[in-house]
PDB file of C-alpha atoms in Angstrom:
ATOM      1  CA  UNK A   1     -24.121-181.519 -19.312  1.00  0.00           C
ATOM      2  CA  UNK A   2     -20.189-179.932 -19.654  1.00  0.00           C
ATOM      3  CA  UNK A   3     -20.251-180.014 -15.763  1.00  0.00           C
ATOM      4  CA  UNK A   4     -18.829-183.731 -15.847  1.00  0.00           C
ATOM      5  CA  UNK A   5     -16.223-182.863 -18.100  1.00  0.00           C
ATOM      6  CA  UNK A   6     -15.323-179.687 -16.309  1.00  0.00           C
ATOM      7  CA  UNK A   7     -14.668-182.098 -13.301  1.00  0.00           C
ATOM      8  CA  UNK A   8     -12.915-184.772 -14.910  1.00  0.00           C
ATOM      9  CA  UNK A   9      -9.999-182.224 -15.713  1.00  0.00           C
ATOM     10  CA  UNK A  10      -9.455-181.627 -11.708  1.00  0.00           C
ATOM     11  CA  UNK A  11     -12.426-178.231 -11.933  1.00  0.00           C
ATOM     12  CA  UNK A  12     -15.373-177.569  -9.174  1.00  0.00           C
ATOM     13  CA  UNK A  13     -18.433-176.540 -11.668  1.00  0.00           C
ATOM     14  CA  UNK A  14     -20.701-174.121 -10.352  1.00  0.00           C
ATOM     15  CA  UNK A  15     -24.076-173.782 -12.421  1.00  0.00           C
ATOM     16  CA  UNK A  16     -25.327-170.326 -12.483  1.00  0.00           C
ATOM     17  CA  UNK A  17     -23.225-168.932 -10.132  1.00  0.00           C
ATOM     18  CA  UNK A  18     -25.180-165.718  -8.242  1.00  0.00           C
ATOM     19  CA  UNK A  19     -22.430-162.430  -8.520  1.00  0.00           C
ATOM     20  CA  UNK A  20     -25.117-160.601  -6.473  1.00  0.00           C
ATOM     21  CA  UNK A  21     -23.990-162.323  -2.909  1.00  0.00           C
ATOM     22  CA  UNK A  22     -21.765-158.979  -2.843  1.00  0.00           C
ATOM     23  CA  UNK A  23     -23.831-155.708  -2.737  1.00  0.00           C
ATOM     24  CA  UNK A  24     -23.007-153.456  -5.431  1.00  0.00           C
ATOM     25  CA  UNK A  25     -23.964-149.711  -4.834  1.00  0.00           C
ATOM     26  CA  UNK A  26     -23.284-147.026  -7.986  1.00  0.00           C
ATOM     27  CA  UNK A  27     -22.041-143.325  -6.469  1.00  0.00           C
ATOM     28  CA  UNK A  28     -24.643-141.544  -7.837  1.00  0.00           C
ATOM     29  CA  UNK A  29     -27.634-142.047 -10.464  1.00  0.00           C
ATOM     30  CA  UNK A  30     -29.244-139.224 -12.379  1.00  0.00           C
ATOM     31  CA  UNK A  31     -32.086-139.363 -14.368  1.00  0.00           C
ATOM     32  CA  UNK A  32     -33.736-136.233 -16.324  1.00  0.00           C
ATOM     33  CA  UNK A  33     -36.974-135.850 -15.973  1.00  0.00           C
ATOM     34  CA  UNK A  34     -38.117-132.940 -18.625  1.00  0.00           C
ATOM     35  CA  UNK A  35     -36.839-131.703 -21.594  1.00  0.00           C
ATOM     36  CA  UNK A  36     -35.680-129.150 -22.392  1.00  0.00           C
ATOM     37  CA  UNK A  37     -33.031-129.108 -19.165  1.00  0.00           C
ATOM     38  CA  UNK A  38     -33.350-125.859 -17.696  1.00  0.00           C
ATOM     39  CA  UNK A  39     -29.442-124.906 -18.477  1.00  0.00           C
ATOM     40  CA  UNK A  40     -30.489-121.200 -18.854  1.00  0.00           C
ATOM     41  CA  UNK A  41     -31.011-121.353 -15.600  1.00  0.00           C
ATOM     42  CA  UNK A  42     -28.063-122.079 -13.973  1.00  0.00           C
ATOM     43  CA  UNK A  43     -24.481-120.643 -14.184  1.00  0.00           C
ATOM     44  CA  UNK A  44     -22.522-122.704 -16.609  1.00  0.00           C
ATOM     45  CA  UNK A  45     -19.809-123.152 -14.414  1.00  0.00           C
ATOM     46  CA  UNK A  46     -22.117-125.294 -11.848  1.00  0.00           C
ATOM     47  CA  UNK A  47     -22.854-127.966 -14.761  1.00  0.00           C
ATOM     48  CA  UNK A  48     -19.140-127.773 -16.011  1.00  0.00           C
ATOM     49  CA  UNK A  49     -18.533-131.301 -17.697  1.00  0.00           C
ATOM     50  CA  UNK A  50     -22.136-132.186 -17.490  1.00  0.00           C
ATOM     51  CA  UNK A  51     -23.241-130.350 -20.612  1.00  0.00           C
ATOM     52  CA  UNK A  52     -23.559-133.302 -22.283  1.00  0.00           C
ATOM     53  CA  UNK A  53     -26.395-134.974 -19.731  1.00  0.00           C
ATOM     54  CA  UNK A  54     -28.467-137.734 -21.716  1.00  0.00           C
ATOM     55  CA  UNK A  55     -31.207-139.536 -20.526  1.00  0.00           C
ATOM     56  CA  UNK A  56     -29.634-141.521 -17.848  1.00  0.00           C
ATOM     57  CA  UNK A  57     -26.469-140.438 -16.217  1.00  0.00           C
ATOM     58  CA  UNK A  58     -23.704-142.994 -13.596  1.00  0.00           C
ATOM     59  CA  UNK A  59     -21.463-141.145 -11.700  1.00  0.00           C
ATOM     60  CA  UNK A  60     -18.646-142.880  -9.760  1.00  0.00           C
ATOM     61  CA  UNK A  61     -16.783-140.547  -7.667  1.00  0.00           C
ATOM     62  CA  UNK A  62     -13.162-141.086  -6.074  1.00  0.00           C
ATOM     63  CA  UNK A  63     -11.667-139.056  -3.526  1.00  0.00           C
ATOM     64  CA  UNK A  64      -8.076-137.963  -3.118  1.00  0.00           C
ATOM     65  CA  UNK A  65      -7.570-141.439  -1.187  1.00  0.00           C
ATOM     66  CA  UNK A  66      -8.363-143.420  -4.389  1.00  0.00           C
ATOM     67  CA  UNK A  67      -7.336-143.243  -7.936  1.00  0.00           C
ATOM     68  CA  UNK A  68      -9.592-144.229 -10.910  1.00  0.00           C
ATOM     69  CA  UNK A  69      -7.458-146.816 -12.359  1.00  0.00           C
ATOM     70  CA  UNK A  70      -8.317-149.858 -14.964  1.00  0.00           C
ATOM     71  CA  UNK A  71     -10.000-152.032 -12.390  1.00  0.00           C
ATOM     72  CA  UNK A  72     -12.154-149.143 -11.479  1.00  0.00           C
ATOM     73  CA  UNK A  73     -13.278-148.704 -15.363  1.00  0.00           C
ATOM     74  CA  UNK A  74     -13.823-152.077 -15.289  1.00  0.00           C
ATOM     75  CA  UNK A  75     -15.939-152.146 -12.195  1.00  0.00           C
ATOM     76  CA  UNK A  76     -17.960-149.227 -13.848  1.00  0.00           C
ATOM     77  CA  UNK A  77     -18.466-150.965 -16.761  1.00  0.00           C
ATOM     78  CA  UNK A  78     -20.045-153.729 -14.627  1.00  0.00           C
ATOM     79  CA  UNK A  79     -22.322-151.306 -13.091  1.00  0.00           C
ATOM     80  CA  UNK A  80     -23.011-150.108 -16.580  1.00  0.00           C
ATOM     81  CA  UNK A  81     -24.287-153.626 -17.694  1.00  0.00           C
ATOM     82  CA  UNK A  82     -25.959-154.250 -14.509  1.00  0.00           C
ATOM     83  CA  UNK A  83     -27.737-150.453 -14.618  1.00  0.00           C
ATOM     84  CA  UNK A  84     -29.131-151.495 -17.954  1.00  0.00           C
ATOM     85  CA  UNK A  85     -30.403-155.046 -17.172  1.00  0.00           C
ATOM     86  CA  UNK A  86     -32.107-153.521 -14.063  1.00  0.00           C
ATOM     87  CA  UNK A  87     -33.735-150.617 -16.722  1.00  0.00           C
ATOM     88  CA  UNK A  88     -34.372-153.145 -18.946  1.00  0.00           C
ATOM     89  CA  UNK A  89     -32.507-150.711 -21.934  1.00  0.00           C
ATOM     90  CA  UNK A  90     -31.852-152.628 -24.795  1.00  0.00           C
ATOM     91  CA  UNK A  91     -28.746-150.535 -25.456  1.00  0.00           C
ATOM     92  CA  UNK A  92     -26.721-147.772 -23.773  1.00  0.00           C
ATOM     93  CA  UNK A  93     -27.235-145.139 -26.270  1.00  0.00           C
ATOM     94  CA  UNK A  94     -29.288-143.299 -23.675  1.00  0.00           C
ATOM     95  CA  UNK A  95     -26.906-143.542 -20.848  1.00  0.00           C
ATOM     96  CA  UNK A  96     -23.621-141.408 -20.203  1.00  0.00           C
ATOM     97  CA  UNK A  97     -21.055-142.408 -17.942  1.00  0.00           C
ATOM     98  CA  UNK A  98     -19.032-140.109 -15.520  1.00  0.00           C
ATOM     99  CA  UNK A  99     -15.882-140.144 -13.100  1.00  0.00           C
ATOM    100  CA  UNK A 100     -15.339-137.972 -10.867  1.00  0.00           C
ATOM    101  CA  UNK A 101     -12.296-137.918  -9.410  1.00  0.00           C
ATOM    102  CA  UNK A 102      -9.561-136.241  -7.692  1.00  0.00           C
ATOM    103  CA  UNK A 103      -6.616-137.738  -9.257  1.00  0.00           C
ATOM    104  CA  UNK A 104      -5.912-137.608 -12.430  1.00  0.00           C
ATOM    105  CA  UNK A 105      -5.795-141.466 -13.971  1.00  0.00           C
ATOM    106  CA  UNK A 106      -2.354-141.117 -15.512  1.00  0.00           C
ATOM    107  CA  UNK A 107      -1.485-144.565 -15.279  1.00  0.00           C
ATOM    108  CA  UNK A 108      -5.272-145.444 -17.029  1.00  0.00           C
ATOM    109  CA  UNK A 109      -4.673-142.594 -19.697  1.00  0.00           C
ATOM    110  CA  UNK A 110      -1.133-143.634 -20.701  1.00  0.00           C
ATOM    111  CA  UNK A 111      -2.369-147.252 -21.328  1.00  0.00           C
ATOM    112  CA  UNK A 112      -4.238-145.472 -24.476  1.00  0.00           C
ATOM    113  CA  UNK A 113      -1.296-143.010 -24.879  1.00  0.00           C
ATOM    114  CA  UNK A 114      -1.200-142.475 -29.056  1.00  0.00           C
ATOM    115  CA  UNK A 115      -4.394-144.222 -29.799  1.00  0.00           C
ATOM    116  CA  UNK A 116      -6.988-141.987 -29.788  1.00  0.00           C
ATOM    117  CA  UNK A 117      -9.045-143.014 -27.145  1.00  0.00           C
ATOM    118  CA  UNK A 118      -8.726-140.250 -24.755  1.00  0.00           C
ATOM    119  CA  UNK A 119     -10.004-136.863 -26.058  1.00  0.00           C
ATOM    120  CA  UNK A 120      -9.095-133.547 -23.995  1.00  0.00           C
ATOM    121  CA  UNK A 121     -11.835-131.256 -23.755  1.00  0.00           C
ATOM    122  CA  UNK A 122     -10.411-128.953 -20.568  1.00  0.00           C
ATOM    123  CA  UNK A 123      -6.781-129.551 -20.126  1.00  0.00           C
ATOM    124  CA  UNK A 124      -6.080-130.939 -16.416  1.00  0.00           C
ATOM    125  CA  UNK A 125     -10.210-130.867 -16.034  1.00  0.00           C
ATOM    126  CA  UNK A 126     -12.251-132.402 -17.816  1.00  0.00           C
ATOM    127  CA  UNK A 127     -11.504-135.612 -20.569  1.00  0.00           C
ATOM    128  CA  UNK A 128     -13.346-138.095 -22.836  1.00  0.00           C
ATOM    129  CA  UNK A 129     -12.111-141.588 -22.410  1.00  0.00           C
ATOM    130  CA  UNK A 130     -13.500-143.421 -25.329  1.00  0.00           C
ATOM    131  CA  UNK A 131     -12.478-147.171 -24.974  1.00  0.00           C
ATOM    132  CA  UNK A 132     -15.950-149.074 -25.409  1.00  0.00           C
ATOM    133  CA  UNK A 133     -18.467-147.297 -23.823  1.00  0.00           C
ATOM    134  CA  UNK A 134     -16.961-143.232 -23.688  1.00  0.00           C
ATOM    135  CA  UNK A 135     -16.675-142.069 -20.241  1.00  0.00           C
ATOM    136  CA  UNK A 136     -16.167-138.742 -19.441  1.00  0.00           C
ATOM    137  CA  UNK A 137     -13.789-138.020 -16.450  1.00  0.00           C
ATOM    138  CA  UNK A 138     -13.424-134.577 -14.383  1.00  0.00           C
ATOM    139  CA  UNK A 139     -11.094-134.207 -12.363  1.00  0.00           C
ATOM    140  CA  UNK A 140     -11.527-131.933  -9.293  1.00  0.00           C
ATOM    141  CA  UNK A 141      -7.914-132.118  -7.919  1.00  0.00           C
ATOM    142  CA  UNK A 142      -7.325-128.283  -8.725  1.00  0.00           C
ATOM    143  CA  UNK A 143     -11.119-127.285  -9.720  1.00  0.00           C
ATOM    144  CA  UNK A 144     -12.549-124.560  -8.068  1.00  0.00           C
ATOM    145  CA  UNK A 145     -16.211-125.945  -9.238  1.00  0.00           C
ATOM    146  CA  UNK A 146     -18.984-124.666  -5.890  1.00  0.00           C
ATOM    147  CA  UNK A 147     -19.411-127.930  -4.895  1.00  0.00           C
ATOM    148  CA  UNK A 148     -16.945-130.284  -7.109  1.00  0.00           C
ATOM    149  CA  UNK A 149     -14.219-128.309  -5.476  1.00  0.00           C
ATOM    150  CA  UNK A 150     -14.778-129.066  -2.588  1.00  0.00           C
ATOM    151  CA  UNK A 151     -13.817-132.691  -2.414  1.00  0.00           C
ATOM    152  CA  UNK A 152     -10.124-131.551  -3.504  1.00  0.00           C
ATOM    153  CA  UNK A 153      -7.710-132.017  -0.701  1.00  0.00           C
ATOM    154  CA  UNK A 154      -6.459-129.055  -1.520  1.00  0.00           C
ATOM    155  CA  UNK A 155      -7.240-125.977   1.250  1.00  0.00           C
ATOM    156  CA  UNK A 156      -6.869-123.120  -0.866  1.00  0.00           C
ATOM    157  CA  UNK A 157      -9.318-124.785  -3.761  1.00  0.00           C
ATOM    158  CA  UNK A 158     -11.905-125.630  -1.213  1.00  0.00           C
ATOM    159  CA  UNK A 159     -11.929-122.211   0.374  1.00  0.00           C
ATOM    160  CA  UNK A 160     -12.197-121.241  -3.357  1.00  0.00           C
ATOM    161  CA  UNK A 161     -14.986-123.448  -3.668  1.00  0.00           C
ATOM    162  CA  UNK A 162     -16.820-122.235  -0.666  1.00  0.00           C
ATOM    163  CA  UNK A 163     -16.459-118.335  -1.495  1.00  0.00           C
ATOM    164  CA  UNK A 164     -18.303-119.069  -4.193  1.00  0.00           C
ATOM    165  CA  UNK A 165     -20.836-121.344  -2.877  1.00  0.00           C
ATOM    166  CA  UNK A 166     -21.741-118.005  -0.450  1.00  0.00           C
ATOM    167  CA  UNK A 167     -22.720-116.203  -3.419  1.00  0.00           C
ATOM    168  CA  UNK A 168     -25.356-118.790  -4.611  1.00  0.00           C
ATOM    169  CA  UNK A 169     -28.058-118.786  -1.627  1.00  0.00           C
ATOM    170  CA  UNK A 170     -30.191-121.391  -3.546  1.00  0.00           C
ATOM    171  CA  UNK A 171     -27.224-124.599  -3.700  1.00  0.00           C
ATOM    172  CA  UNK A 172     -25.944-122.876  -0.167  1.00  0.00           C
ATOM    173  CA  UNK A 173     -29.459-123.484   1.466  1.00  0.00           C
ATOM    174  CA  UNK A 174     -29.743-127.275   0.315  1.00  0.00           C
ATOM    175  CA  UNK A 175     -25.915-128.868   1.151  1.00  0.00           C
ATOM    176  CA  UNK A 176     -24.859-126.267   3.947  1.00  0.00           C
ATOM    177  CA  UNK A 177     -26.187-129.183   6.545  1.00  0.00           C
ATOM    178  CA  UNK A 178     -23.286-131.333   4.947  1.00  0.00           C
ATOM    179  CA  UNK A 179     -20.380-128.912   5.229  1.00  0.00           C
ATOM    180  CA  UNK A 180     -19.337-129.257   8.861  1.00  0.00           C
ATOM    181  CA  UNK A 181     -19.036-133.049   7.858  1.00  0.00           C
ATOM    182  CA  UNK A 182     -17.249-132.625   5.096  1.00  0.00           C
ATOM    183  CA  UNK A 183     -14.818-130.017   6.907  1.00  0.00           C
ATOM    184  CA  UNK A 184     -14.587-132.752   9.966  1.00  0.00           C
ATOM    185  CA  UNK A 185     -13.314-135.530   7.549  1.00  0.00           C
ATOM    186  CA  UNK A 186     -10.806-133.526   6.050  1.00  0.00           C
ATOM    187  CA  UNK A 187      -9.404-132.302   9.633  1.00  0.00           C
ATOM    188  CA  UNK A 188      -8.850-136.440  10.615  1.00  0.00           C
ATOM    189  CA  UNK A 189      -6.934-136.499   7.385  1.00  0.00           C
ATOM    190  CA  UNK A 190      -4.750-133.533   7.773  1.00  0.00           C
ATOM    191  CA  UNK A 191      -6.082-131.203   5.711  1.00  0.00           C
ATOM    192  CA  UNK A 192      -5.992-127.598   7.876  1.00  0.00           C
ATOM    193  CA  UNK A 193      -9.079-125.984   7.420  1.00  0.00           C
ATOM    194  CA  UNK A 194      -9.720-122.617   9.037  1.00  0.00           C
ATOM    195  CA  UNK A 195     -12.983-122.794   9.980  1.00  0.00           C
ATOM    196  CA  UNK A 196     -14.437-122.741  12.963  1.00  0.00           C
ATOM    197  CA  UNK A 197     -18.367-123.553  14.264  1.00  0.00           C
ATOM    198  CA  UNK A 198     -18.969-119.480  14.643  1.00  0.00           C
ATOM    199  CA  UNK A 199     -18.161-119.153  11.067  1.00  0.00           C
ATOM    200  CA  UNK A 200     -20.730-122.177   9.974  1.00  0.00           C
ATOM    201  CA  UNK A 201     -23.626-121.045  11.880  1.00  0.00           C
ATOM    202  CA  UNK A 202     -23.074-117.207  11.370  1.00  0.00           C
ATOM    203  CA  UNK A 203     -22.662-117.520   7.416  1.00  0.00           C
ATOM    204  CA  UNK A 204     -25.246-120.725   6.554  1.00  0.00           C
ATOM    205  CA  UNK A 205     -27.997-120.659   9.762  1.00  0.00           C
ATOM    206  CA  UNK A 206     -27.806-117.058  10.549  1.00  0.00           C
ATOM    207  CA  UNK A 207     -30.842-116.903  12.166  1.00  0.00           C
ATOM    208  CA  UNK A 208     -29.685-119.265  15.328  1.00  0.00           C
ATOM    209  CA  UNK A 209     -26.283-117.079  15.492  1.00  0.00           C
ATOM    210  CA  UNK A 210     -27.979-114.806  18.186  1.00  0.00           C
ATOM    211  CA  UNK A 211     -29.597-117.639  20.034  1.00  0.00           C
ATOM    212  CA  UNK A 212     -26.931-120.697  19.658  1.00  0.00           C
ATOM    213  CA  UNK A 213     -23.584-118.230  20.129  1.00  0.00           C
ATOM    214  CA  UNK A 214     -24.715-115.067  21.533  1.00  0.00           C
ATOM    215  CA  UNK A 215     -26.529-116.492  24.653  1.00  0.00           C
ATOM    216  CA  UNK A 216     -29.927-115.738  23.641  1.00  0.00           C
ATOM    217  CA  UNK A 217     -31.284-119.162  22.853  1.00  0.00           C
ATOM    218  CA  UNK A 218     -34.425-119.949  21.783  1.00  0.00           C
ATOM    219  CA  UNK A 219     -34.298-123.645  23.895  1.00  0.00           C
ATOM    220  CA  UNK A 220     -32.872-121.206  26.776  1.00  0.00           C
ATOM    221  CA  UNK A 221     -36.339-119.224  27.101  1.00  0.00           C
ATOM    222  CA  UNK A 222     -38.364-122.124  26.295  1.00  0.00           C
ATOM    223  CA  UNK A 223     -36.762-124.014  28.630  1.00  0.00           C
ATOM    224  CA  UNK A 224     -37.136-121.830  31.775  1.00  0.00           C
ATOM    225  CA  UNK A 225     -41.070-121.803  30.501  1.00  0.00           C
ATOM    226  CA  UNK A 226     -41.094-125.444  30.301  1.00  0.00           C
ATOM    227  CA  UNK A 227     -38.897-125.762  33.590  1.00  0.00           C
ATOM    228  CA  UNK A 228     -41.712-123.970  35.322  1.00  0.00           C
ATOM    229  CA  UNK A 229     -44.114-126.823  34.999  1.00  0.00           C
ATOM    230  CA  UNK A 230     -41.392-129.808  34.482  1.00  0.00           C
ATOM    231  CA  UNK A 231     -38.743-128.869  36.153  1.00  0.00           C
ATOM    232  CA  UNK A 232     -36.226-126.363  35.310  1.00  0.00           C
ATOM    233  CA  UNK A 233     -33.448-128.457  34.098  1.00  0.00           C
ATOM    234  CA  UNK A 234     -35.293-131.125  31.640  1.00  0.00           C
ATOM    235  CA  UNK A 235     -37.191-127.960  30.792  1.00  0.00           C
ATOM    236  CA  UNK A 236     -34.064-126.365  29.234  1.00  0.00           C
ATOM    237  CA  UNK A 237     -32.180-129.391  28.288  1.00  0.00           C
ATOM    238  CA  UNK A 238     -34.775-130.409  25.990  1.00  0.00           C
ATOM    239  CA  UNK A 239     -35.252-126.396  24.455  1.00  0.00           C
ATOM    240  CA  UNK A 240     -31.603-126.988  24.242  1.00  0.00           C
ATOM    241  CA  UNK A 241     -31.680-130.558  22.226  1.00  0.00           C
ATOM    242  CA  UNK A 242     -34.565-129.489  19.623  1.00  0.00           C
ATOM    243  CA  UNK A 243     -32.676-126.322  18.787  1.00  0.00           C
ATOM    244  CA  UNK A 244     -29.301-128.662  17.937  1.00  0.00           C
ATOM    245  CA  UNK A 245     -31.447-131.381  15.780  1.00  0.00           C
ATOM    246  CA  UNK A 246     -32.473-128.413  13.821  1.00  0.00           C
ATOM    247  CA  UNK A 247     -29.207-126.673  13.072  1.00  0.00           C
ATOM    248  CA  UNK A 248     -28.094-130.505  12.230  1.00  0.00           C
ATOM    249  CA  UNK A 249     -30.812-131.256  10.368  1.00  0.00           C
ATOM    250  CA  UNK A 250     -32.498-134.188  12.411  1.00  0.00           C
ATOM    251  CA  UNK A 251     -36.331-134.905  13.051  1.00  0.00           C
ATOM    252  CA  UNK A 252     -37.193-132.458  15.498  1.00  0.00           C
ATOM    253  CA  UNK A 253     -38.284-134.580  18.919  1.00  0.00           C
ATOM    254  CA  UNK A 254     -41.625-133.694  20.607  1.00  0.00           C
ATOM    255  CA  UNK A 255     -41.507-131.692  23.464  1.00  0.00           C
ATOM    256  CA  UNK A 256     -44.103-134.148  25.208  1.00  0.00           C
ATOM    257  CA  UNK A 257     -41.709-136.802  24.398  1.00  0.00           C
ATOM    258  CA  UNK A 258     -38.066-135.049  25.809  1.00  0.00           C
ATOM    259  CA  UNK A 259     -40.209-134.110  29.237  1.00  0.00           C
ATOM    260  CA  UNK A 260     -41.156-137.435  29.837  1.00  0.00           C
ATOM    261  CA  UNK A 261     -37.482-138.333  29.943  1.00  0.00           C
ATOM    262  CA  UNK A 262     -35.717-137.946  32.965  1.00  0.00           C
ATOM    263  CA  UNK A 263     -32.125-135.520  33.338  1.00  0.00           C
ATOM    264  CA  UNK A 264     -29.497-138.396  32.907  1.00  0.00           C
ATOM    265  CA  UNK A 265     -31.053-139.084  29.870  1.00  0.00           C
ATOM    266  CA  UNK A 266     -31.354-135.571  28.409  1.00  0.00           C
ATOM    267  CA  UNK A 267     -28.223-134.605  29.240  1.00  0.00           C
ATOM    268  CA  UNK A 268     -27.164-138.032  27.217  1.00  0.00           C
ATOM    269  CA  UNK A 269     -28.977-136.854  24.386  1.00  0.00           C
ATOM    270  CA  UNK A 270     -27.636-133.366  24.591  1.00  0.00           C
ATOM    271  CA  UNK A 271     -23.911-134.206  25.063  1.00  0.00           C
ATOM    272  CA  UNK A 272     -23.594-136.441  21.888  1.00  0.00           C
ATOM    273  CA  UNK A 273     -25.711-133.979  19.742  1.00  0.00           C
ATOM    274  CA  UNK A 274     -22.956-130.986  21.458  1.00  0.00           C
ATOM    275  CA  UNK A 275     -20.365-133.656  20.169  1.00  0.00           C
ATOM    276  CA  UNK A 276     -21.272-133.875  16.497  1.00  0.00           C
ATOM    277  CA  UNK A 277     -21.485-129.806  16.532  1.00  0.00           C
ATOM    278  CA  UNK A 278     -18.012-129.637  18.006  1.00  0.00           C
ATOM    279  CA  UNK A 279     -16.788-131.809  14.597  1.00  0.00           C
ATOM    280  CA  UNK A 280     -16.836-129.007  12.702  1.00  0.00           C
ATOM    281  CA  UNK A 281     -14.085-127.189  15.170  1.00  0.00           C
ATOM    282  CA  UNK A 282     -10.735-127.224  14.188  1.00  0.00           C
TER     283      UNK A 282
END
């Protein structure tokens, strides 16, 4: 009924207007499942800044090519609203908000500079920003955190970081498969890291260091077996291509299924997995 006054005045009137053509994705979502949370067992330094978990818990992470600034509070206060419309929570008391990010947001902080908003609980780590909704903000830049830590551009933090991941076999086991990744991106921005693939597989899959670096690979013998039958090539191209999908984590493809593929293809399959293991060279 406005919509003809709207129009008169020179304005194009749009009646509920969809804000979901864009899709909207939220870092990271966690949810607890039982109570008590089993903080006895972990180290207190993994949970650092998380001590506080409610119910619900939005993350938005930046990385050392972003900083959290006021349209990025804003943005998370969007995803806030949205998060609890989707929930169907009638209020956010049950939700705690998170950002972590390398920077620290001194151009957000100083717009609250003197008013009480922004509460230091860690001093260049960890802060509560308290301007509607509190969000707490960590700030990994110089954190040594296992895994937090390593998302600082810094080298001597993430090696930091990663001597202490080695002492935690249990967190190791679960992101190791994410490392050489991690380690690739930060080599196409710059960042010298001295590591090489013999030091991923010999410290995180130990048990292929004999067969993937030493010669004495497990593909290798079960190749010449299948190259018997198959021929000797495709036999040891595909030993060879199941051995990388496991070390990278991929499904696993049946032998039947590799043999019935002919050498030009094998040998495509096997020189782009050998390119995503070379990624984590320096």
């Amino acid at each position: 009924m406005i919509t003809p006054l709207f129009e008169k005045l020179g304005c194009e009137v749009t009646v509920e207007f969809d804000l979901s053509l864009k899709k909207q994705l939220l870092d990271v979502v966690v949810v607890y499942k039982k109570l008590p949370l089993f903080f006895d067992d972990v180290n207190p330094d993994y949970y650092e800044g998380f001590e506080n978990l409610n119910e619900h818990n939005l993350i938005s992470f930046k990385s050392f090519h972003e900083v959290f600034n006021m349209d990025a509070l804003e943005e998370f206060y969007g995803h806030f609203t949205n998060y609890k419309k989707i929930k169907n929570l009638k209020s956010g008391d049950n939700i705690n908000l998170y950002a972590v990010t390398n920077h620290f947001p001194e151009t957000l902080f100083n717009r609250f500079k003197g008013t009480g908003l922004i509460e230091c609980i860690v001093k260049n780590k960890i802060y509560d920003c308290k301007v509607l909704t509190p969000v707490r903000f960590i700030i990994t830049k110089d954190s040594n955190h296992p895994v937090l830590g390593l998302f600082s551009n810094n080298t001597e933090q993430i090696m930091k970081s990663r001597e202490r991941l080695q002492k935690d076999v249990w967190l190791l086991k679960n992101i190791s498969g994410y490392l050489y990744k991690l380690y690739d991106y930060y080599g196409l921005e710059g960042v010298e890291m001295p590591y090489t693939k013999e030091m991923f597989v010999k410290e995180y899959y130990p048990e292929y260091y004999g067969q993937f670096l030493l010669g004495e690979q497990k593909g290798r013998k079960e190749g010449r077996l299948e190259g018997r039958l198959e021929g000797r090539k495709e036999g040891e191209l595909s030993g060879k291509i199941q051995l990388l999908q496991q070390i990278l984590k991929q499904p696993v493809s049946p032998k039947e299924e590799l043999l019935s593929k002919d050498v030009n293809e094998l040998q495509n399959i096997y020189n782009h997995l050998e390119k995503m293991w070379q990624q984590i060279e320096n």
